[in-house]
């Protein structure tokens, strides 16, 4: 990452370099691979969208070919790792002021290499004004798209693909943003678009929406009347004036008319009875600030009441506000929220969108890409390349950021498989994956941000060590460090920048940043070695278990699961032990465990359940590679199979820390099957099925899982869900309510968290839950 203000790019970008705060090639990323474009030009801002391909390094694992020689060579790892290039799809969105449009178009023209299209989809009022300029610069034909269709398409897209897209604004909270968990069904809703005027649209399905009303009193009215009253021509300056004003100096309030008698009417004395009411009779000059504030209240209250009436008329309780009047300004969000709450008596929610400014550009892009059917895929926000809410790009210097950030970025990665809800969630609409909201909990936020900062050196060291043959690994790792560090600083000041801040989002941001600098799997060699060692002990562990009586064996299996879960390189308390004592093994881990009764202990209830009929099918979410999956999970799986229970074993699709991936689990299962007839026959008869979760996170979001897994869980009638590990069962899903039996188990490997839960380091959580009848 270049220092603040550093330039970059080609010669024609020179004019661009002087006027913006980031090198152009860090704004228009992957431009040389751009395939298709769309643009949304408003009165003051341009939003450019383009689709590009991104080359990523991925770590692939593959069994050795053992034909004609003995497979069990002691010194040989269980599989080989190769790093390959993989091409994925990414959507880029860049927002900038219209004053930069010509310089930006020049830069794009000079860096376009192999675009597949001859057309650029365009929407917004400026699409007409700048049509000739765009066609001349980019040599692409401008194809104009309907503004409202684009807005709706964009709105549907962000609501479906970005989990913390919508938020409520609460002025007295700290922070003021309250993010909503996405409802599995986003329809129907009301979209109130406040541009120059107001358009109100009812959206019923992906393709069905209707314009149901509007008003000529909108953002343009505020701007126009504001300019006449204050002689201030700039919209943002007007809002700034309003934020400092006292409207009661200009407005007539209820108490001004009724005195103390307003209480008999059931009205608050501070309510506005007449906007600008005092200006007719008062013989004095009013301040610009007070007039701007009064005007803002007048227009916001009018829009709020109108939106509320339409929502009630059409029985809708979700109303999303967008348009240039909003643009993330706290003062407008506050007045609209107040108005909606007042007129609906709290029954209708005023909701705002993190990426509200991009809706038109996203919609225009989707219109142009219909032949690729982008809606059949799931997409995920790439935190490494996106600016946060209310922030300029976090890499900017503070003095530059104060200028409200010239360029704003959003990147979305196409996920290879569609993601859906786990059908076993009791109520998907109220499911919240994360246990602690760090946006809310300042003490926890401070602790975890510091924790991730302190762990950064270790992550950098591990990343470099994972690529010993690479000449530029140290340089890339340093860029990763700078990028992730700057993200952490942004989140210290703006914890709401990427939605609700959680331990999961901090971990996922770190994985995104590692990927960005081609460290796809820093723990691949650690996992390879640990899998190799654990496989050698498997038969001995199983023999020892089989020699125990039934009841003794059940406890030993659970202790094995828990001991295996100690081997987590993501926990500093553990990685310190593993670094200093390479001989630390399964038996040592068992000795680390808390003695019973555990911190959360429903083992006796679980044992009673095991004395009953077998479960039909267990869905198990595995955690770590090595001892965890091989000596902890597989013996437990083997016992379930022995009881007559089918097992679906779900592992991450992509790497995260030392968590086992789906492709690694296939090889491990193969090797275990060669040693164990129970596992061998279960794999052959498809009573044991290995699936991928669709995730590359150390945590688990049960509302965004691989469609194949969800289908299988439904088809096989899964009636037990087992979630193991601190990331999946404590940081997430600790409070998840399922419609079937569940087992959540973890060893708490963080002293601060253990203390917060009322325990100490290596405390055990064994939570067996049965759904209420």
XYZ file of C-alpha atoms in Angstrom:
773
model
C 0.000 0.000 0.000
C 1.494 3.329 -1.024
C 1.674 6.080 1.556
C -1.141 8.612 1.713
C -1.354 10.719 -1.419
C 1.134 8.622 -3.430
C 0.495 8.438 -7.153
C 0.440 5.512 -9.564
C -0.800 4.366 -12.942
C -0.191 5.554 -16.480
C 0.666 8.965 -17.810
C -2.884 9.963 -18.679
C -3.738 9.348 -15.034
C -1.475 12.216 -13.993
C -4.379 14.659 -13.773
C -6.168 12.067 -11.710
C -3.204 11.520 -9.395
C -3.117 15.172 -8.389
C -6.762 15.336 -7.478
C -7.462 12.142 -5.575
C -6.309 10.555 -2.372
C -5.391 7.045 -3.555
C -3.352 5.785 -6.510
C -5.833 5.235 -9.385
C -4.846 1.567 -9.728
C -5.955 1.030 -6.130
C -9.328 2.551 -6.950
C -9.994 0.929 -10.335
C -8.646 -2.467 -9.336
C -8.393 -5.381 -11.808
C -9.334 -2.967 -14.567
C -7.190 -4.831 -17.102
C -9.529 -7.840 -16.618
C -12.777 -5.850 -16.763
C -15.379 -7.551 -18.962
C -18.501 -5.436 -18.659
C -19.465 -1.963 -17.409
C -22.388 0.019 -16.076
C -22.592 3.594 -14.830
C -25.060 5.591 -12.759
C -24.597 9.358 -12.950
C -26.546 11.508 -10.534
C -26.553 15.257 -10.006
C -23.235 15.273 -8.124
C -21.930 11.696 -7.902
C -20.942 9.068 -10.455
C -21.122 5.378 -9.573
C -19.200 3.065 -11.899
C -19.728 -0.705 -11.885
C -17.610 -3.282 -13.656
C -17.239 -7.019 -13.640
C -13.747 -8.478 -13.753
C -11.951 -11.744 -13.264
C -9.435 -12.080 -10.462
C -6.561 -14.544 -10.379
C -6.133 -16.073 -6.953
C -3.626 -18.540 -5.617
C -5.328 -21.580 -4.059
C -3.756 -24.436 -2.134
C -4.904 -27.784 -3.600
C -4.431 -31.126 -1.868
C -4.092 -34.442 -3.700
C -3.451 -38.020 -2.615
C -0.135 -39.506 -3.637
C -0.274 -42.175 -6.298
C 0.801 -45.310 -4.427
C 0.382 -47.819 -7.237
C 3.020 -50.534 -6.992
C 4.582 -49.466 -3.683
C 3.891 -49.590 0.027
C 1.549 -46.729 0.961
C 2.483 -46.580 4.603
C 5.894 -44.993 4.618
C 6.431 -43.474 8.032
C 8.141 -40.324 6.887
C 5.711 -39.537 4.089
C 2.939 -36.923 4.486
C -0.624 -38.166 3.876
C -1.075 -36.034 0.729
C 0.696 -33.470 -1.403
C -0.044 -29.741 -1.559
C 0.258 -27.663 -4.698
C -0.458 -23.973 -5.137
C -2.470 -23.284 -8.288
C -3.956 -20.230 -9.947
C -7.732 -20.036 -9.906
C -9.890 -17.465 -11.672
C -12.895 -16.054 -9.830
C -15.427 -13.348 -10.675
C -15.641 -10.025 -8.869
C -17.936 -7.024 -9.073
C -16.307 -3.621 -8.496
C -18.214 -0.450 -7.653
C -16.524 2.938 -7.448
C -18.263 6.133 -6.348
C -16.761 9.566 -7.052
C -17.749 13.176 -7.590
C -18.818 14.176 -11.112
C -15.932 16.678 -11.263
C -13.565 13.681 -11.691
C -15.547 11.957 -14.431
C -13.349 12.963 -17.358
C -10.064 12.073 -15.604
C -11.541 8.730 -14.498
C -12.777 7.885 -17.998
C -9.295 8.697 -19.370
C -7.677 6.389 -16.828
C -10.120 3.574 -17.639
C -9.606 4.008 -21.398
C -5.824 3.661 -21.018
C -6.071 0.504 -18.898
C -8.804 -1.434 -20.677
C -7.260 -4.516 -22.217
C -9.799 -7.164 -23.050
C -13.317 -6.028 -22.326
C -15.913 -8.365 -23.866
C -18.584 -5.774 -24.460
C -19.236 -2.931 -26.863
C -21.986 -1.459 -24.649
C -22.092 0.325 -21.270
C -25.391 0.254 -19.360
C -26.161 3.728 -18.003
C -28.781 5.077 -15.629
C -29.408 8.278 -13.669
C -30.115 11.790 -14.912
C -26.482 12.346 -15.907
C -26.552 9.412 -18.330
C -28.012 11.850 -20.877
C -25.726 14.732 -19.991
C -22.489 12.700 -20.224
C -23.533 10.261 -22.988
C -21.276 11.771 -25.670
C -18.295 12.037 -23.329
C -18.593 8.363 -22.265
C -18.965 7.136 -25.855
C -16.018 9.210 -27.030
C -13.671 8.212 -24.189
C -14.507 4.514 -23.784
C -15.641 3.777 -27.346
C -18.596 1.929 -25.860
C -22.202 2.565 -26.883
C -24.276 3.987 -24.024
C -27.405 1.909 -23.439
C -29.777 3.814 -21.139
C -31.689 1.876 -18.489
C -34.809 2.883 -16.562
C -33.817 4.523 -13.271
C -36.477 2.904 -11.095
C -35.934 -0.623 -12.480
C -32.215 -0.271 -11.747
C -32.832 0.985 -8.207
C -35.129 -1.949 -7.389
C -32.790 -4.533 -8.902
C -29.893 -3.042 -6.944
C -31.894 -2.968 -3.724
C -32.948 -6.632 -4.081
C -29.344 -7.614 -4.795
C -27.811 -5.993 -1.684
C -30.632 -7.205 0.592
C -30.084 -10.786 -0.589
C -26.290 -10.860 -0.633
C -25.032 -8.574 2.148
C -26.154 -9.873 5.561
C -25.863 -6.544 7.435
C -27.057 -4.248 4.663
C -30.053 -2.589 6.334
C -29.912 -0.566 9.521
C -32.089 1.559 11.752
C -30.781 4.925 12.934
C -31.096 5.625 16.667
C -29.717 9.001 17.598
C -29.147 8.409 21.310
C -27.420 5.050 20.901
C -23.673 4.628 20.696
C -23.082 3.879 17.897
C -26.239 5.160 16.234
C -26.533 2.312 13.709
C -28.604 -0.781 14.526
C -28.105 -3.395 11.812
C -30.890 -5.762 10.872
C -30.432 -9.452 10.222
C -31.619 -10.109 6.688
C -35.000 -11.753 6.569
C -34.877 -14.917 4.415
C -37.725 -13.446 2.393
C -36.940 -9.820 1.579
C -40.353 -9.137 -0.034
C -42.621 -7.206 0.141
C -41.174 -3.814 1.056
C -41.566 -0.113 0.323
C -38.712 1.829 -1.276
C -38.858 5.586 -0.742
C -36.363 7.224 -3.072
C -35.691 10.848 -2.138
C -33.952 12.592 -5.003
C -35.050 15.984 -6.274
C -38.603 14.834 -5.563
C -39.894 11.684 -3.836
C -40.854 8.379 -5.482
C -42.585 5.657 -3.477
C -42.434 2.147 -4.894
C -43.983 -1.067 -3.611
C -41.739 -4.061 -4.342
C -43.454 -7.470 -4.279
C -41.065 -9.867 -6.038
C -37.775 -9.868 -7.922
C -39.514 -8.530 -11.047
C -42.812 -7.123 -9.801
C -42.977 -3.605 -8.411
C -45.180 -0.580 -8.883
C -44.852 3.148 -8.385
C -47.646 3.926 -5.912
C -47.049 7.575 -5.107
C -44.649 10.411 -4.576
C -44.232 14.092 -3.898
C -42.639 17.110 -5.517
C -41.324 18.125 -2.091
C -38.001 16.311 -1.796
C -34.250 16.824 -1.764
C -34.413 19.411 -4.531
C -36.892 21.426 -2.444
C -34.543 21.405 0.541
C -31.640 22.403 -1.684
C -33.565 25.097 -3.614
C -35.357 26.741 -0.686
C -32.206 26.353 1.414
C -30.177 28.217 -1.195
C -32.759 31.035 -1.282
C -32.882 31.302 2.517
C -29.182 30.950 3.336
C -27.437 31.903 0.063
C -25.571 28.557 0.421
C -25.409 26.736 -2.914
C -23.854 23.438 -1.817
C -26.085 20.614 -0.579
C -23.591 19.228 1.947
C -22.951 22.702 3.350
C -26.699 23.169 3.856
C -26.828 19.934 5.832
C -23.834 21.051 7.855
C -25.633 24.313 8.702
C -28.764 22.341 9.651
C -26.782 20.095 11.989
C -25.755 23.169 14.031
C -29.152 24.931 14.044
C -31.973 25.218 16.620
C -35.269 24.834 14.767
C -37.317 26.028 17.772
C -36.015 29.572 17.169
C -37.888 29.576 13.833
C -40.660 26.984 14.232
C -43.797 27.514 16.279
C -44.131 24.662 18.789
C -47.286 23.249 20.395
C -46.316 24.867 23.722
C -46.031 28.262 21.988
C -49.722 28.029 21.053
C -51.288 26.168 23.990
C -48.888 26.968 26.835
C -49.248 24.368 29.599
C -52.647 23.183 28.259
C -50.964 20.978 25.605
C -50.908 18.075 28.091
C -54.712 17.855 28.072
C -54.479 17.295 24.306
C -52.030 14.409 24.853
C -49.343 16.226 22.856
C -45.720 16.954 23.642
C -45.014 20.670 24.016
C -41.906 20.308 21.813
C -43.848 19.161 18.758
C -43.703 21.466 15.745
C -47.114 23.072 15.314
C -46.076 25.305 12.426
C -42.845 25.149 10.440
C -41.322 28.653 10.158
C -44.323 29.852 12.214
C -42.290 32.358 14.274
C -40.799 34.069 11.229
C -44.128 35.711 10.305
C -44.449 37.625 13.575
C -40.933 37.974 14.953
C -39.205 41.214 14.093
C -35.637 39.894 13.895
C -33.115 38.193 11.647
C -32.899 34.406 11.870
C -29.602 32.567 11.641
C -28.798 30.483 8.560
C -28.313 27.446 10.810
C -31.752 27.758 12.417
C -33.497 28.255 9.057
C -31.692 25.253 7.518
C -32.667 23.078 10.501
C -36.308 24.185 10.322
C -36.409 23.483 6.577
C -34.875 20.045 7.052
C -37.470 19.136 9.693
C -40.306 20.417 7.532
C -39.344 18.331 4.509
C -38.315 15.214 6.456
C -41.546 15.216 8.478
C -43.575 15.582 5.313
C -41.768 12.658 3.620
C -41.978 10.546 6.793
C -45.725 11.036 7.110
C -46.266 10.302 3.414
C -44.160 7.105 3.583
C -45.956 6.017 6.730
C -49.410 6.487 5.173
C -48.443 4.471 2.071
C -46.911 1.729 4.218
C -50.099 1.438 6.267
C -52.301 1.590 3.172
C -50.420 -1.378 1.696
C -49.864 -3.217 5.030
C -46.063 -3.013 4.820
C -43.849 -2.687 7.873
C -40.450 -2.425 6.132
C -39.643 0.900 4.493
C -36.212 1.491 2.955
C -35.103 5.058 2.306
C -32.597 5.994 -0.370
C -31.640 8.785 -2.753
C -29.179 11.658 -2.611
C -31.153 13.374 0.184
C -30.111 10.543 2.551
C -26.541 9.725 1.471
C -25.680 8.470 4.954
C -26.139 11.910 6.555
C -26.990 11.421 10.258
C -29.071 14.584 10.409
C -31.458 13.455 7.615
C -31.653 9.864 8.903
C -32.483 11.146 12.373
C -35.331 13.405 11.241
C -36.871 10.762 8.955
C -36.647 8.077 11.672
C -38.325 10.404 14.173
C -41.074 11.235 11.706
C -41.815 7.586 10.810
C -41.860 6.561 14.497
C -44.143 9.426 15.406
C -46.707 8.964 12.644
C -46.780 5.138 12.780
C -46.646 4.964 16.606
C -43.658 2.637 16.236
C -45.395 0.121 13.917
C -43.369 0.950 10.791
C -39.566 0.775 10.707
C -37.501 3.364 8.859
C -34.582 1.405 7.384
C -31.496 2.706 5.593
C -28.969 0.862 3.468
C -25.185 0.732 3.838
C -24.713 0.731 0.064
C -27.671 2.928 -0.778
C -25.568 5.064 -3.167
C -24.736 2.051 -5.335
C -28.242 0.702 -5.995
C -28.643 2.283 -9.444
C -25.194 1.163 -10.649
C -25.735 -2.379 -9.353
C -29.144 -2.543 -11.038
C -27.796 -1.197 -14.337
C -25.010 -3.772 -14.228
C -27.474 -6.608 -13.535
C -29.662 -5.462 -16.440
C -26.690 -5.659 -18.788
C -25.499 -9.022 -17.456
C -28.816 -10.859 -17.659
C -27.454 -13.439 -20.126
C -24.911 -14.491 -17.443
C -27.751 -14.871 -14.944
C -25.897 -13.236 -12.010
C -28.879 -13.827 -9.714
C -28.352 -17.588 -9.758
C -25.147 -17.079 -7.745
C -24.571 -15.923 -4.205
C -22.171 -13.024 -3.735
C -20.150 -11.931 -0.732
C -18.716 -8.543 0.204
C -14.920 -8.505 -0.004
C -13.919 -6.538 3.098
C -10.322 -6.178 1.851
C -11.407 -4.011 -1.105
C -14.448 -2.168 0.257
C -14.730 1.173 2.037
C -16.890 1.080 5.128
C -20.049 2.975 5.942
C -19.527 6.652 6.813
C -15.839 6.402 6.043
C -13.690 7.347 3.183
C -11.323 4.606 2.199
C -9.648 3.681 5.514
C -6.185 3.917 3.945
C -6.470 7.699 3.651
C -4.653 10.002 6.027
C -6.968 11.500 8.704
C -6.660 14.997 7.203
C -7.741 13.655 3.838
C -10.519 11.574 5.363
C -11.954 14.729 6.896
C -12.716 15.906 3.356
C -15.485 13.271 3.354
C -13.540 10.992 1.055
C -13.471 11.530 -2.638
C -13.658 7.873 -3.651
C -15.712 5.102 -2.133
C -15.318 1.423 -3.065
C -17.389 -1.740 -2.856
C -16.260 -5.171 -4.061
C -18.394 -8.308 -4.255
C -16.953 -11.755 -4.930
C -19.004 -14.354 -6.748
C -19.316 -17.495 -4.648
C -19.066 -20.698 -6.613
C -22.136 -22.239 -4.996
C -25.479 -20.733 -3.946
C -25.919 -20.237 -0.188
C -29.186 -20.869 1.672
C -30.582 -21.265 5.192
C -30.073 -24.505 7.097
C -33.601 -25.998 7.009
C -33.156 -27.101 10.647
C -33.208 -23.524 12.000
C -36.364 -23.061 14.062
C -36.970 -19.505 12.818
C -34.588 -18.282 10.101
C -36.019 -14.745 10.318
C -34.890 -14.289 13.942
C -31.608 -16.239 13.687
C -28.535 -14.161 14.610
C -25.292 -16.127 14.117
C -23.071 -14.047 16.413
C -23.065 -14.329 20.188
C -21.613 -10.905 21.038
C -22.231 -7.675 19.139
C -18.961 -5.747 19.450
C -20.622 -2.670 17.958
C -22.664 -2.515 21.172
C -20.219 -3.876 23.726
C -17.392 -1.317 24.005
C -15.350 -3.331 26.510
C -15.441 -6.489 24.401
C -14.715 -4.451 21.273
C -11.605 -2.901 22.806
C -10.362 -6.309 23.957
C -10.860 -8.122 20.640
C -9.441 -5.336 18.464
C -6.314 -5.298 20.650
C -6.216 -9.101 20.550
C -6.243 -9.118 16.718
C -3.614 -6.357 16.604
C -1.306 -8.314 18.908
C -1.777 -11.503 16.876
C -0.796 -9.757 13.628
C 2.960 -10.421 13.887
C 2.311 -14.132 14.306
C -0.019 -14.226 11.295
C 2.576 -12.395 9.146
C 5.299 -14.828 10.261
C 3.074 -17.832 9.514
C 2.144 -16.438 6.067
C 5.812 -15.983 5.062
C 6.775 -19.431 6.425
C 3.994 -21.053 4.369
C 5.691 -20.015 1.098
C 9.438 -20.724 1.560
C 10.054 -20.875 -2.215
C 8.557 -17.437 -2.875
C 10.946 -14.492 -3.325
C 8.317 -11.818 -2.588
C 6.456 -13.503 0.306
C 7.905 -11.111 2.925
C 6.954 -8.067 0.835
C 3.391 -9.338 0.291
C 3.062 -10.244 3.974
C 4.068 -6.692 4.912
C 1.376 -5.311 2.573
C -1.114 -7.670 4.216
C -0.051 -6.357 7.637
C -0.573 -2.737 6.592
C -3.942 -3.451 4.994
C -5.342 -5.423 7.954
C -3.892 -2.981 10.490
C -5.618 -0.076 8.721
C -8.914 -2.013 8.733
C -8.578 -2.537 12.500
C -7.940 1.200 13.011
C -11.016 2.062 10.943
C -13.074 -0.305 13.102
C -11.758 1.282 16.296
C -13.186 4.635 15.169
C -16.152 3.322 13.171
C -17.137 -0.091 14.539
C -20.228 -0.048 12.294
C -18.207 0.372 9.064
C -19.012 -3.111 7.709
C -22.231 -3.844 9.537
C -22.397 -5.374 13.006
C -18.851 -5.819 14.304
C -18.215 -9.327 15.653
C -15.311 -11.689 16.252
C -16.476 -13.481 13.090
C -16.238 -10.324 10.953
C -12.733 -9.606 12.319
C -11.632 -13.149 11.427
C -13.272 -12.992 7.986
C -11.690 -9.598 7.219
C -8.296 -11.081 8.065
C -8.896 -14.026 5.709
C -9.982 -11.612 2.928
C -6.808 -9.553 3.398
C -4.600 -12.691 3.369
C -6.247 -13.802 0.122
C -5.786 -10.350 -1.348
C -2.010 -10.753 -1.069
C -1.928 -14.380 -2.280
C -1.712 -16.219 1.029
C -4.589 -18.618 0.387
C -3.780 -21.121 3.126
C -0.950 -20.133 5.516
C -1.565 -23.260 7.625
C -1.547 -25.800 4.756
C 1.812 -27.345 5.742
C 0.923 -27.355 9.456
C -2.322 -29.182 8.633
C -0.530 -31.641 6.340
C 1.966 -32.524 9.094
C -0.666 -32.759 11.865
C -2.967 -34.920 9.716
C -0.042 -37.259 9.018
C 0.818 -37.620 12.722
C -2.808 -38.071 13.857
C -3.485 -40.788 11.244
C -0.682 -42.883 12.763
C -2.419 -42.840 16.163
C -5.953 -43.519 14.884
C -5.975 -47.312 15.225
C -4.496 -47.200 18.730
C -7.118 -44.648 19.878
C -9.955 -46.728 18.408
C -8.624 -49.954 19.980
C -8.455 -48.265 23.384
C -12.040 -46.977 23.012
C -13.357 -50.388 21.894
C -11.875 -52.032 24.996
C -13.991 -49.829 27.313
C -17.470 -50.623 28.654
C -20.366 -48.824 26.890
C -20.901 -46.025 29.459
C -17.189 -45.426 30.001
C -16.705 -45.283 26.210
C -19.352 -42.560 25.729
C -17.545 -40.245 28.163
C -14.169 -41.091 26.605
C -15.533 -40.240 23.130
C -16.785 -36.851 24.319
C -13.486 -36.142 26.097
C -11.701 -37.113 22.882
C -13.834 -34.654 20.915
C -13.026 -31.910 23.432
C -9.297 -32.755 23.629
C -9.104 -32.703 19.826
C -10.702 -29.283 19.875
C -7.792 -27.919 21.917
C -5.628 -28.081 18.757
C -6.553 -24.689 17.405
C -3.810 -22.490 15.959
C -6.248 -19.570 15.974
C -6.062 -19.410 19.794
C -2.926 -17.736 21.149
C -2.944 -19.819 24.352
C -2.735 -22.948 22.177
C -0.405 -21.739 19.415
C 2.106 -20.683 22.111
C 2.053 -24.235 23.532
C 2.265 -25.881 20.086
C 5.153 -23.629 19.019
C 7.168 -24.302 22.197
C 6.336 -28.015 22.645
C 6.066 -29.922 19.348
C 5.509 -33.154 21.362
C 2.262 -31.789 22.867
C -0.282 -34.447 21.914
C -3.723 -35.964 22.439
C -3.138 -37.245 25.983
C -1.584 -33.919 27.067
C -4.632 -32.116 25.681
C -6.974 -34.347 27.709
C -5.065 -33.397 30.845
C -5.559 -29.690 30.022
C -9.352 -30.057 30.068
C -11.401 -28.804 32.987
C -12.628 -31.603 35.294
C -16.363 -32.221 35.485
C -18.706 -30.597 36.273
C -17.839 -28.491 33.219
C -18.609 -24.792 32.797
C -21.706 -25.781 30.789
C -22.444 -29.443 31.411
C -25.452 -31.329 30.068
C -23.488 -34.545 29.544
C -25.758 -36.616 31.833
C -28.772 -35.575 29.760
C -26.875 -36.599 26.587
C -25.948 -39.974 28.079
C -29.612 -40.641 28.930
C -30.554 -39.790 25.330
C -27.969 -42.301 24.030
C -29.702 -45.041 26.009
C -32.769 -44.416 23.821
C -33.263 -45.179 20.100
C -30.525 -44.072 17.659
C -30.824 -40.781 15.783
C -31.820 -41.075 12.142
C -29.083 -38.785 10.818
C -26.476 -36.545 12.468
C -25.122 -33.418 10.777
C -21.680 -32.647 12.218
C -19.826 -29.365 11.600
C -16.114 -30.132 12.035
C -13.477 -27.665 13.211
C -9.711 -28.257 13.113
C -7.441 -30.496 11.066
C -5.184 -33.141 12.578
C -5.928 -34.511 16.029
C -9.333 -32.752 16.178
C -10.925 -34.368 13.137
C -8.962 -37.639 13.147
C -8.769 -38.600 16.834
C -11.746 -36.564 18.100
C -14.437 -36.384 15.433
C -13.950 -39.642 13.511
C -14.160 -41.977 16.569
C -17.359 -40.098 17.569
C -18.693 -40.493 13.988
C -17.765 -44.195 14.076
C -19.781 -44.704 17.292
C -22.848 -42.996 15.761
C -22.543 -45.208 12.650
C -22.229 -48.251 14.894
C -25.526 -47.237 16.562
C -27.251 -47.112 13.160
C -27.177 -43.327 12.706
C -26.290 -41.904 9.297
C -23.729 -39.094 9.406
C -23.244 -35.996 7.253
C -19.802 -34.557 8.010
C -19.593 -30.898 6.909
C -16.233 -29.142 6.477
C -15.253 -25.708 5.162
C -15.188 -25.224 1.395
C -12.080 -23.041 1.629
C -9.235 -22.649 4.125
C -9.338 -20.597 7.321
C -6.658 -20.930 10.016
C -6.003 -24.654 10.620
C -9.631 -25.666 10.073
C -10.080 -28.808 8.015
C -11.279 -28.216 4.452
C -13.639 -30.424 2.489
C -10.880 -31.587 0.112
C -8.608 -32.478 3.062
C -11.463 -34.354 4.765
C -11.960 -36.546 1.663
C -8.325 -37.700 1.819
C -8.415 -38.164 5.611
C -11.645 -40.207 5.378
C -10.075 -42.342 2.651
C -7.031 -43.071 4.795
C -9.188 -43.894 7.838
C -11.433 -46.170 5.734
C -8.345 -48.153 4.715
C -7.724 -48.861 8.443
C -11.283 -49.170 9.752
C -14.069 -51.443 8.392
C -16.872 -49.436 10.096
C -15.902 -46.199 8.298
C -15.084 -48.111 5.104
C -18.510 -49.734 4.772
C -20.322 -46.516 5.805
C -18.584 -44.594 3.008
C -19.291 -47.375 0.500
C -22.996 -47.546 1.448
C -23.337 -43.722 1.687
C -24.280 -43.851 5.367
C -21.354 -41.489 5.903
C -21.402 -38.487 3.573
C -18.801 -35.745 3.377
C -20.040 -32.327 2.252
C -18.785 -28.756 2.077
C -20.328 -25.898 4.037
C -19.913 -23.180 1.386
C -17.873 -21.190 3.920
C -14.205 -20.230 4.307
C -14.569 -18.848 7.814
C -13.459 -20.116 11.248
C -17.030 -19.320 12.372
C -20.379 -20.593 11.112
C -23.386 -18.734 9.718
C -26.271 -21.212 9.449
C -28.177 -18.792 7.199
C -25.488 -18.924 4.474
C -24.720 -22.595 3.843
C -24.065 -24.574 0.697
C -27.332 -25.481 -1.017
C -26.189 -29.113 -1.436
C -25.706 -29.471 2.318
C -29.170 -28.026 3.021
C -30.802 -30.392 0.509
C -28.981 -33.407 1.975
C -29.924 -32.513 5.574
C -33.566 -32.315 4.498
C -33.514 -35.495 2.382
C -31.785 -37.590 5.057
C -34.041 -36.297 7.819
C -31.220 -34.967 10.022
C -32.442 -34.977 13.648
C -29.166 -34.152 15.432
C -26.799 -31.244 14.723
C -23.337 -31.306 16.298
C -21.348 -28.053 16.230
C -17.835 -28.159 17.636
C -15.218 -25.533 18.287
C -14.978 -22.066 19.795
C -15.562 -20.233 16.484
C -18.614 -22.246 15.453
C -20.224 -23.016 18.820
C -19.251 -20.078 21.089
C -18.459 -16.984 18.963
C -21.362 -18.052 16.738
C -24.434 -20.247 17.294
C -24.217 -20.352 21.079
C -27.822 -19.098 21.185
C -28.972 -20.643 17.867
C -32.328 -22.395 18.229
C -32.852 -25.490 16.057
C -35.926 -27.575 15.333
C -34.018 -30.761 16.207
C -31.625 -31.931 18.947
C -28.265 -30.191 19.014
C -24.902 -30.616 20.650
C -22.646 -27.559 20.948
C -19.249 -28.297 22.388
C -16.020 -26.376 22.703
C -12.980 -25.803 24.849
C -12.619 -22.115 25.741
C -9.048 -21.320 24.714
C -9.106 -17.610 25.457
C -8.638 -16.517 29.076
C -10.593 -13.249 28.717
C -13.595 -15.005 27.145
C -13.436 -17.834 29.703
C -13.529 -15.314 32.542
C -16.444 -13.512 30.902
C -18.358 -16.787 30.704
C -17.587 -17.429 34.386
C -14.808 -19.976 33.904
C -11.072 -20.104 33.234
C -8.739 -21.122 30.407
C -9.585 -24.574 28.950
C -13.076 -24.548 30.489
C -15.441 -26.925 28.715
C -18.783 -26.140 27.125
C -20.975 -29.171 26.507
C -24.437 -27.929 25.636
C -27.025 -30.554 24.654
C -30.356 -29.000 23.666
C -33.682 -30.574 22.839
C -36.297 -28.456 21.025
C -39.352 -27.458 23.037
C -42.376 -29.579 22.215
